[in-house]
Structure formats: structure tokens, C-alpha cells
mmCIF file of the C-alpha atoms, coordinates in Angstrom:
data_MODEL
# 
_entry.id   MODEL 
# 
loop_
_atom_site.group_PDB 
_atom_site.id 
_atom_site.type_symbol 
_atom_site.label_atom_id 
_atom_site.label_alt_id 
_atom_site.label_comp_id 
_atom_site.label_asym_id 
_atom_site.label_entity_id 
_atom_site.label_seq_id 
_atom_site.pdbx_PDB_ins_code 
_atom_site.Cartn_x 
_atom_site.Cartn_y 
_atom_site.Cartn_z 
_atom_site.occupancy 
_atom_site.B_iso_or_equiv 
_atom_site.pdbx_formal_charge 
_atom_site.auth_seq_id 
_atom_site.auth_comp_id 
_atom_site.auth_asym_id 
_atom_site.auth_atom_id 
_atom_site.pdbx_PDB_model_num 
ATOM 1   C CA . UNK A 1 1   ? 71.623  85.982  105.951 1.00 0.00 ? 1   UNK A CA 1 
ATOM 2   C CA . UNK A 1 2   ? 71.258  87.575  102.569 1.00 0.00 ? 2   UNK A CA 1 
ATOM 3   C CA . UNK A 1 3   ? 73.028  90.544  101.045 1.00 0.00 ? 3   UNK A CA 1 
ATOM 4   C CA . UNK A 1 4   ? 70.856  93.653  100.777 1.00 0.00 ? 4   UNK A CA 1 
ATOM 5   C CA . UNK A 1 5   ? 71.579  96.655  98.590  1.00 0.00 ? 5   UNK A CA 1 
ATOM 6   C CA . UNK A 1 6   ? 69.621  99.901  98.439  1.00 0.00 ? 6   UNK A CA 1 
ATOM 7   C CA . UNK A 1 7   ? 70.215  102.464 95.708  1.00 0.00 ? 7   UNK A CA 1 
ATOM 8   C CA . UNK A 1 8   ? 69.865  106.238 95.791  1.00 0.00 ? 8   UNK A CA 1 
ATOM 9   C CA . UNK A 1 9   ? 66.636  107.001 93.853  1.00 0.00 ? 9   UNK A CA 1 
ATOM 10  C CA . UNK A 1 10  ? 64.160  105.747 96.467  1.00 0.00 ? 10  UNK A CA 1 
ATOM 11  C CA . UNK A 1 11  ? 64.000  108.151 99.417  1.00 0.00 ? 11  UNK A CA 1 
ATOM 12  C CA . UNK A 1 12  ? 62.077  106.242 102.055 1.00 0.00 ? 12  UNK A CA 1 
ATOM 13  C CA . UNK A 1 13  ? 62.231  106.637 105.809 1.00 0.00 ? 13  UNK A CA 1 
ATOM 14  C CA . UNK A 1 14  ? 62.767  103.398 107.705 1.00 0.00 ? 14  UNK A CA 1 
ATOM 15  C CA . UNK A 1 15  ? 61.831  103.438 111.377 1.00 0.00 ? 15  UNK A CA 1 
ATOM 16  C CA . UNK A 1 16  ? 62.375  100.755 114.013 1.00 0.00 ? 16  UNK A CA 1 
ATOM 17  C CA . UNK A 1 17  ? 63.702  98.216  111.527 1.00 0.00 ? 17  UNK A CA 1 
ATOM 18  C CA . UNK A 1 18  ? 66.589  95.784  111.759 1.00 0.00 ? 18  UNK A CA 1 
ATOM 19  C CA . UNK A 1 19  ? 68.341  94.652  108.599 1.00 0.00 ? 19  UNK A CA 1 
ATOM 20  C CA . UNK A 1 20  ? 69.953  91.245  109.086 1.00 0.00 ? 20  UNK A CA 1 
ATOM 21  C CA . UNK A 1 21  ? 73.148  90.486  107.171 1.00 0.00 ? 21  UNK A CA 1 
ATOM 22  C CA . UNK A 1 22  ? 75.237  92.949  105.168 1.00 0.00 ? 22  UNK A CA 1 
ATOM 23  C CA . UNK A 1 23  ? 73.922  96.342  104.097 1.00 0.00 ? 23  UNK A CA 1 
ATOM 24  C CA . UNK A 1 24  ? 75.265  98.451  101.249 1.00 0.00 ? 24  UNK A CA 1 
ATOM 25  C CA . UNK A 1 25  ? 73.994  101.977 100.690 1.00 0.00 ? 25  UNK A CA 1 
ATOM 26  C CA . UNK A 1 26  ? 74.792  103.536 97.329  1.00 0.00 ? 26  UNK A CA 1 
ATOM 27  C CA . UNK A 1 27  ? 74.185  107.238 97.858  1.00 0.00 ? 27  UNK A CA 1 
ATOM 28  C CA . UNK A 1 28  ? 73.712  109.518 100.845 1.00 0.00 ? 28  UNK A CA 1 
ATOM 29  C CA . UNK A 1 29  ? 72.722  108.449 104.346 1.00 0.00 ? 29  UNK A CA 1 
ATOM 30  C CA . UNK A 1 30  ? 71.529  110.707 107.145 1.00 0.00 ? 30  UNK A CA 1 
ATOM 31  C CA . UNK A 1 31  ? 71.252  109.479 110.718 1.00 0.00 ? 31  UNK A CA 1 
ATOM 32  C CA . UNK A 1 32  ? 69.450  111.754 113.158 1.00 0.00 ? 32  UNK A CA 1 
ATOM 33  C CA . UNK A 1 33  ? 67.987  111.330 116.593 1.00 0.00 ? 33  UNK A CA 1 
ATOM 34  C CA . UNK A 1 34  ? 66.235  113.230 119.322 1.00 0.00 ? 34  UNK A CA 1 
ATOM 35  C CA . UNK A 1 35  ? 69.267  114.068 121.450 1.00 0.00 ? 35  UNK A CA 1 
ATOM 36  C CA . UNK A 1 36  ? 69.118  111.104 123.814 1.00 0.00 ? 36  UNK A CA 1 
ATOM 37  C CA . UNK A 1 37  ? 69.289  108.559 120.984 1.00 0.00 ? 37  UNK A CA 1 
ATOM 38  C CA . UNK A 1 38  ? 72.090  106.043 121.529 1.00 0.00 ? 38  UNK A CA 1 
ATOM 39  C CA . UNK A 1 39  ? 73.734  105.480 118.144 1.00 0.00 ? 39  UNK A CA 1 
ATOM 40  C CA . UNK A 1 40  ? 75.691  102.510 119.489 1.00 0.00 ? 40  UNK A CA 1 
ATOM 41  C CA . UNK A 1 41  ? 72.421  100.584 119.313 1.00 0.00 ? 41  UNK A CA 1 
ATOM 42  C CA . UNK A 1 42  ? 72.357  101.256 115.568 1.00 0.00 ? 42  UNK A CA 1 
ATOM 43  C CA . UNK A 1 43  ? 76.007  101.134 114.507 1.00 0.00 ? 43  UNK A CA 1 
ATOM 44  C CA . UNK A 1 44  ? 77.681  98.104  116.028 1.00 0.00 ? 44  UNK A CA 1 
ATOM 45  C CA . UNK A 1 45  ? 80.496  95.942  114.726 1.00 0.00 ? 45  UNK A CA 1 
ATOM 46  C CA . UNK A 1 46  ? 83.102  96.888  112.155 1.00 0.00 ? 46  UNK A CA 1 
ATOM 47  C CA . UNK A 1 47  ? 82.480  99.846  109.891 1.00 0.00 ? 47  UNK A CA 1 
ATOM 48  C CA . UNK A 1 48  ? 84.527  101.075 106.939 1.00 0.00 ? 48  UNK A CA 1 
ATOM 49  C CA . UNK A 1 49  ? 84.121  104.347 105.070 1.00 0.00 ? 49  UNK A CA 1 
ATOM 50  C CA . UNK A 1 50  ? 85.646  104.461 101.591 1.00 0.00 ? 50  UNK A CA 1 
ATOM 51  C CA . UNK A 1 51  ? 85.632  107.851 99.898  1.00 0.00 ? 51  UNK A CA 1 
ATOM 52  C CA . UNK A 1 52  ? 86.659  108.491 96.297  1.00 0.00 ? 52  UNK A CA 1 
ATOM 53  C CA . UNK A 1 53  ? 85.457  112.115 96.319  1.00 0.00 ? 53  UNK A CA 1 
ATOM 54  C CA . UNK A 1 54  ? 87.562  115.205 97.057  1.00 0.00 ? 54  UNK A CA 1 
ATOM 55  C CA . UNK A 1 55  ? 85.793  115.937 100.357 1.00 0.00 ? 55  UNK A CA 1 
ATOM 56  C CA . UNK A 1 56  ? 86.452  114.391 103.767 1.00 0.00 ? 56  UNK A CA 1 
ATOM 57  C CA . UNK A 1 57  ? 85.402  110.768 104.253 1.00 0.00 ? 57  UNK A CA 1 
ATOM 58  C CA . UNK A 1 58  ? 84.031  111.578 107.698 1.00 0.00 ? 58  UNK A CA 1 
ATOM 59  C CA . UNK A 1 59  ? 83.146  114.968 109.119 1.00 0.00 ? 59  UNK A CA 1 
ATOM 60  C CA . UNK A 1 60  ? 81.843  115.507 112.628 1.00 0.00 ? 60  UNK A CA 1 
ATOM 61  C CA . UNK A 1 61  ? 80.210  118.864 113.323 1.00 0.00 ? 61  UNK A CA 1 
ATOM 62  C CA . UNK A 1 62  ? 79.585  119.494 117.011 1.00 0.00 ? 62  UNK A CA 1 
ATOM 63  C CA . UNK A 1 63  ? 77.418  122.551 117.673 1.00 0.00 ? 63  UNK A CA 1 
ATOM 64  C CA . UNK A 1 64  ? 77.051  122.312 121.427 1.00 0.00 ? 64  UNK A CA 1 
ATOM 65  C CA . UNK A 1 65  ? 79.621  122.513 124.193 1.00 0.00 ? 65  UNK A CA 1 
ATOM 66  C CA . UNK A 1 66  ? 77.804  119.837 126.186 1.00 0.00 ? 66  UNK A CA 1 
ATOM 67  C CA . UNK A 1 67  ? 79.713  116.912 124.623 1.00 0.00 ? 67  UNK A CA 1 
ATOM 68  C CA . UNK A 1 68  ? 82.974  116.047 122.876 1.00 0.00 ? 68  UNK A CA 1 
ATOM 69  C CA . UNK A 1 69  ? 83.118  116.139 119.102 1.00 0.00 ? 69  UNK A CA 1 
ATOM 70  C CA . UNK A 1 70  ? 84.631  112.638 119.148 1.00 0.00 ? 70  UNK A CA 1 
ATOM 71  C CA . UNK A 1 71  ? 85.133  110.280 122.059 1.00 0.00 ? 71  UNK A CA 1 
ATOM 72  C CA . UNK A 1 72  ? 86.988  106.992 121.828 1.00 0.00 ? 72  UNK A CA 1 
ATOM 73  C CA . UNK A 1 73  ? 86.399  104.571 124.684 1.00 0.00 ? 73  UNK A CA 1 
ATOM 74  C CA . UNK A 1 74  ? 89.085  101.919 124.221 1.00 0.00 ? 74  UNK A CA 1 
ATOM 75  C CA . UNK A 1 75  ? 88.380  98.982  126.521 1.00 0.00 ? 75  UNK A CA 1 
ATOM 76  C CA . UNK A 1 76  ? 91.055  96.578  125.314 1.00 0.00 ? 76  UNK A CA 1 
ATOM 77  C CA . UNK A 1 77  ? 94.844  96.535  125.609 1.00 0.00 ? 77  UNK A CA 1 
ATOM 78  C CA . UNK A 1 78  ? 95.501  97.966  122.135 1.00 0.00 ? 78  UNK A CA 1 
ATOM 79  C CA . UNK A 1 79  ? 96.093  101.413 120.656 1.00 0.00 ? 79  UNK A CA 1 
ATOM 80  C CA . UNK A 1 80  ? 93.087  103.718 120.864 1.00 0.00 ? 80  UNK A CA 1 
ATOM 81  C CA . UNK A 1 81  ? 93.919  105.582 117.677 1.00 0.00 ? 81  UNK A CA 1 
ATOM 82  C CA . UNK A 1 82  ? 95.960  104.218 114.778 1.00 0.00 ? 82  UNK A CA 1 
ATOM 83  C CA . UNK A 1 83  ? 96.716  106.223 111.637 1.00 0.00 ? 83  UNK A CA 1 
ATOM 84  C CA . UNK A 1 84  ? 98.305  104.583 108.590 1.00 0.00 ? 84  UNK A CA 1 
ATOM 85  C CA . UNK A 1 85  ? 99.232  107.411 106.246 1.00 0.00 ? 85  UNK A CA 1 
ATOM 86  C CA . UNK A 1 86  ? 100.790 107.191 102.796 1.00 0.00 ? 86  UNK A CA 1 
ATOM 87  C CA . UNK A 1 87  ? 101.153 110.962 102.563 1.00 0.00 ? 87  UNK A CA 1 
ATOM 88  C CA . UNK A 1 88  ? 104.645 111.935 101.418 1.00 0.00 ? 88  UNK A CA 1 
ATOM 89  C CA . UNK A 1 89  ? 104.531 115.723 101.804 1.00 0.00 ? 89  UNK A CA 1 
ATOM 90  C CA . UNK A 1 90  ? 101.373 116.604 103.768 1.00 0.00 ? 90  UNK A CA 1 
ATOM 91  C CA . UNK A 1 91  ? 101.054 116.434 107.562 1.00 0.00 ? 91  UNK A CA 1 
ATOM 92  C CA . UNK A 1 92  ? 99.801  113.144 108.962 1.00 0.00 ? 92  UNK A CA 1 
ATOM 93  C CA . UNK A 1 93  ? 98.010  114.951 111.803 1.00 0.00 ? 93  UNK A CA 1 
ATOM 94  C CA . UNK A 1 94  ? 97.052  118.608 111.544 1.00 0.00 ? 94  UNK A CA 1 
ATOM 95  C CA . UNK A 1 95  ? 95.318  120.464 114.368 1.00 0.00 ? 95  UNK A CA 1 
ATOM 96  C CA . UNK A 1 96  ? 94.015  123.939 113.613 1.00 0.00 ? 96  UNK A CA 1 
ATOM 97  C CA . UNK A 1 97  ? 93.056  125.949 116.681 1.00 0.00 ? 97  UNK A CA 1 
ATOM 98  C CA . UNK A 1 98  ? 92.655  129.567 115.604 1.00 0.00 ? 98  UNK A CA 1 
ATOM 99  C CA . UNK A 1 99  ? 89.851  130.257 118.116 1.00 0.00 ? 99  UNK A CA 1 
ATOM 100 C CA . UNK A 1 100 ? 91.759  128.942 121.163 1.00 0.00 ? 100 UNK A CA 1 
ATOM 101 C CA . UNK A 1 101 ? 92.665  131.781 123.521 1.00 0.00 ? 101 UNK A CA 1 
ATOM 102 C CA . UNK A 1 102 ? 93.246  130.452 127.061 1.00 0.00 ? 102 UNK A CA 1 
ATOM 103 C CA . UNK A 1 103 ? 92.893  126.684 126.586 1.00 0.00 ? 103 UNK A CA 1 
ATOM 104 C CA . UNK A 1 104 ? 95.495  124.235 125.301 1.00 0.00 ? 104 UNK A CA 1 
ATOM 105 C CA . UNK A 1 105 ? 95.408  123.356 121.616 1.00 0.00 ? 105 UNK A CA 1 
ATOM 106 C CA . UNK A 1 106 ? 96.967  119.968 122.399 1.00 0.00 ? 106 UNK A CA 1 
ATOM 107 C CA . UNK A 1 107 ? 97.037  118.379 125.846 1.00 0.00 ? 107 UNK A CA 1 
ATOM 108 C CA . UNK A 1 108 ? 98.251  115.032 127.132 1.00 0.00 ? 108 UNK A CA 1 
ATOM 109 C CA . UNK A 1 109 ? 97.205  114.123 130.640 1.00 0.00 ? 109 UNK A CA 1 
ATOM 110 C CA . UNK A 1 110 ? 98.648  110.956 132.135 1.00 0.00 ? 110 UNK A CA 1 
ATOM 111 C CA . UNK A 1 111 ? 97.501  109.920 135.584 1.00 0.00 ? 111 UNK A CA 1 
ATOM 112 C CA . UNK A 1 112 ? 100.815 109.795 137.470 1.00 0.00 ? 112 UNK A CA 1 
ATOM 113 C CA . UNK A 1 113 ? 99.496  106.989 139.671 1.00 0.00 ? 113 UNK A CA 1 
ATOM 114 C CA . UNK A 1 114 ? 99.221  104.657 136.661 1.00 0.00 ? 114 UNK A CA 1 
ATOM 115 C CA . UNK A 1 115 ? 102.274 105.460 134.507 1.00 0.00 ? 115 UNK A CA 1 
ATOM 116 C CA . UNK A 1 116 ? 105.121 103.253 135.743 1.00 0.00 ? 116 UNK A CA 1 
ATOM 117 C CA . UNK A 1 117 ? 107.818 102.243 133.233 1.00 0.00 ? 117 UNK A CA 1 
ATOM 118 C CA . UNK A 1 118 ? 106.066 103.763 130.200 1.00 0.00 ? 118 UNK A CA 1 
ATOM 119 C CA . UNK A 1 119 ? 106.586 107.207 128.693 1.00 0.00 ? 119 UNK A CA 1 
ATOM 120 C CA . UNK A 1 120 ? 104.336 110.239 128.364 1.00 0.00 ? 120 UNK A CA 1 
ATOM 121 C CA . UNK A 1 121 ? 105.629 110.830 124.831 1.00 0.00 ? 121 UNK A CA 1 
ATOM 122 C CA . UNK A 1 122 ? 107.871 108.782 122.547 1.00 0.00 ? 122 UNK A CA 1 
ATOM 123 C CA . UNK A 1 123 ? 109.267 110.070 119.272 1.00 0.00 ? 123 UNK A CA 1 
ATOM 124 C CA . UNK A 1 124 ? 111.200 107.661 117.040 1.00 0.00 ? 124 UNK A CA 1 
ATOM 125 C CA . UNK A 1 125 ? 112.796 108.062 113.634 1.00 0.00 ? 125 UNK A CA 1 
ATOM 126 C CA . UNK A 1 126 ? 114.839 105.521 111.707 1.00 0.00 ? 126 UNK A CA 1 
ATOM 127 C CA . UNK A 1 127 ? 115.216 107.521 108.495 1.00 0.00 ? 127 UNK A CA 1 
ATOM 128 C CA . UNK A 1 128 ? 118.523 106.859 106.732 1.00 0.00 ? 128 UNK A CA 1 
ATOM 129 C CA . UNK A 1 129 ? 118.400 110.022 104.633 1.00 0.00 ? 129 UNK A CA 1 
ATOM 130 C CA . UNK A 1 130 ? 121.288 112.436 105.141 1.00 0.00 ? 130 UNK A CA 1 
ATOM 131 C CA . UNK A 1 131 ? 119.195 115.613 104.866 1.00 0.00 ? 131 UNK A CA 1 
ATOM 132 C CA . UNK A 1 132 ? 119.055 117.977 107.827 1.00 0.00 ? 132 UNK A CA 1 
ATOM 133 C CA . UNK A 1 133 ? 115.839 117.648 109.803 1.00 0.00 ? 133 UNK A CA 1 
ATOM 134 C CA . UNK A 1 134 ? 114.531 118.457 113.265 1.00 0.00 ? 134 UNK A CA 1 
ATOM 135 C CA . UNK A 1 135 ? 112.759 115.619 115.045 1.00 0.00 ? 135 UNK A CA 1 
ATOM 136 C CA . UNK A 1 136 ? 110.947 118.098 117.270 1.00 0.00 ? 136 UNK A CA 1 
ATOM 137 C CA . UNK A 1 137 ? 110.593 121.809 116.595 1.00 0.00 ? 137 UNK A CA 1 
ATOM 138 C CA . UNK A 1 138 ? 108.784 124.340 118.745 1.00 0.00 ? 138 UNK A CA 1 
ATOM 139 C CA . UNK A 1 139 ? 108.367 127.866 117.384 1.00 0.00 ? 139 UNK A CA 1 
ATOM 140 C CA . UNK A 1 140 ? 106.793 130.860 119.097 1.00 0.00 ? 140 UNK A CA 1 
ATOM 141 C CA . UNK A 1 141 ? 106.734 133.272 116.168 1.00 0.00 ? 141 UNK A CA 1 
ATOM 142 C CA . UNK A 1 142 ? 105.773 136.590 117.695 1.00 0.00 ? 142 UNK A CA 1 
ATOM 143 C CA . UNK A 1 143 ? 108.193 138.989 119.352 1.00 0.00 ? 143 UNK A CA 1 
ATOM 144 C CA . UNK A 1 144 ? 105.497 140.108 121.824 1.00 0.00 ? 144 UNK A CA 1 
ATOM 145 C CA . UNK A 1 145 ? 104.951 136.575 123.197 1.00 0.00 ? 145 UNK A CA 1 
ATOM 146 C CA . UNK A 1 146 ? 106.500 135.936 126.599 1.00 0.00 ? 146 UNK A CA 1 
ATOM 147 C CA . UNK A 1 147 ? 106.842 133.016 128.982 1.00 0.00 ? 147 UNK A CA 1 
ATOM 148 C CA . UNK A 1 148 ? 108.119 130.518 126.430 1.00 0.00 ? 148 UNK A CA 1 
# 
């Protein structure tokens, strides 16, 4: 299986083709389908996105309420989502929900019939610094808010 590399200048549509071996694309790639197209038939195996630009490495824009923006179906006994962050002062996970009115911005649902000796949430810190910090902080910052 040979190594194939395609560079940006040639803009050619490829339909119903299989590329054996490794594939490197230097430039932009657009994948589109007719709604019922199953991308898992196209993107299988390991995939790595390396981004040296200022923008996001991966952006998912979902413009219909019919499906999730991102679904992870983890079918092995391993973590479903793993984040290795080297950020020293920015948040590792940031969820912005300014349009949420009656829904939950963050929800964890554990089927009580399956959770036995595990935990719904586990927070652990082994920092040896002597600075004051809160491991968990919940703030409702409006005097008109009730039911907290």
C-alpha cells in the first residue's frame, strides 16, 4: 500500500473512490452528503487533526434540531471522552449556554439500575500548593433568582 499525497491547487471532485493506504491532504477538505449519507463508511479507523492556525481544529455546526451536534457511541470498557490539556490559566472545558431558558446547560443522567459501587461524579485534587482555592463553586449571581 503506497503513500498518497494530494496538494491544494487541484480542485477535483472524487466520487465513489477508495484510496488504499495512507492519505494526506494539504489544504482544505469538504465532506458533504445528501442527509442519509453514513459518514462512518468513509471515515473509519484512527484519525488525527493537527491545527497550527489560530482557529478551532474541529468545528461542528448543527443547524437542525433533529440530531445531536456530536454523539459518541463508546462500545468498549474505556473512557468515552478523554481530554489532555496543557492549559495553565484557561478552562479545560467551557460550556456557553446563553440561549438556554428552560433546559439544563449540563446534565448527567445515570441509570440507577446500573450504577452499583461507582459514583455519579468524582472530583479529585492532589495539588500541593498552599493557595486558597475552591474545589467546587456554585454561584447564582442575580438577586432575583430563587429556588437555589
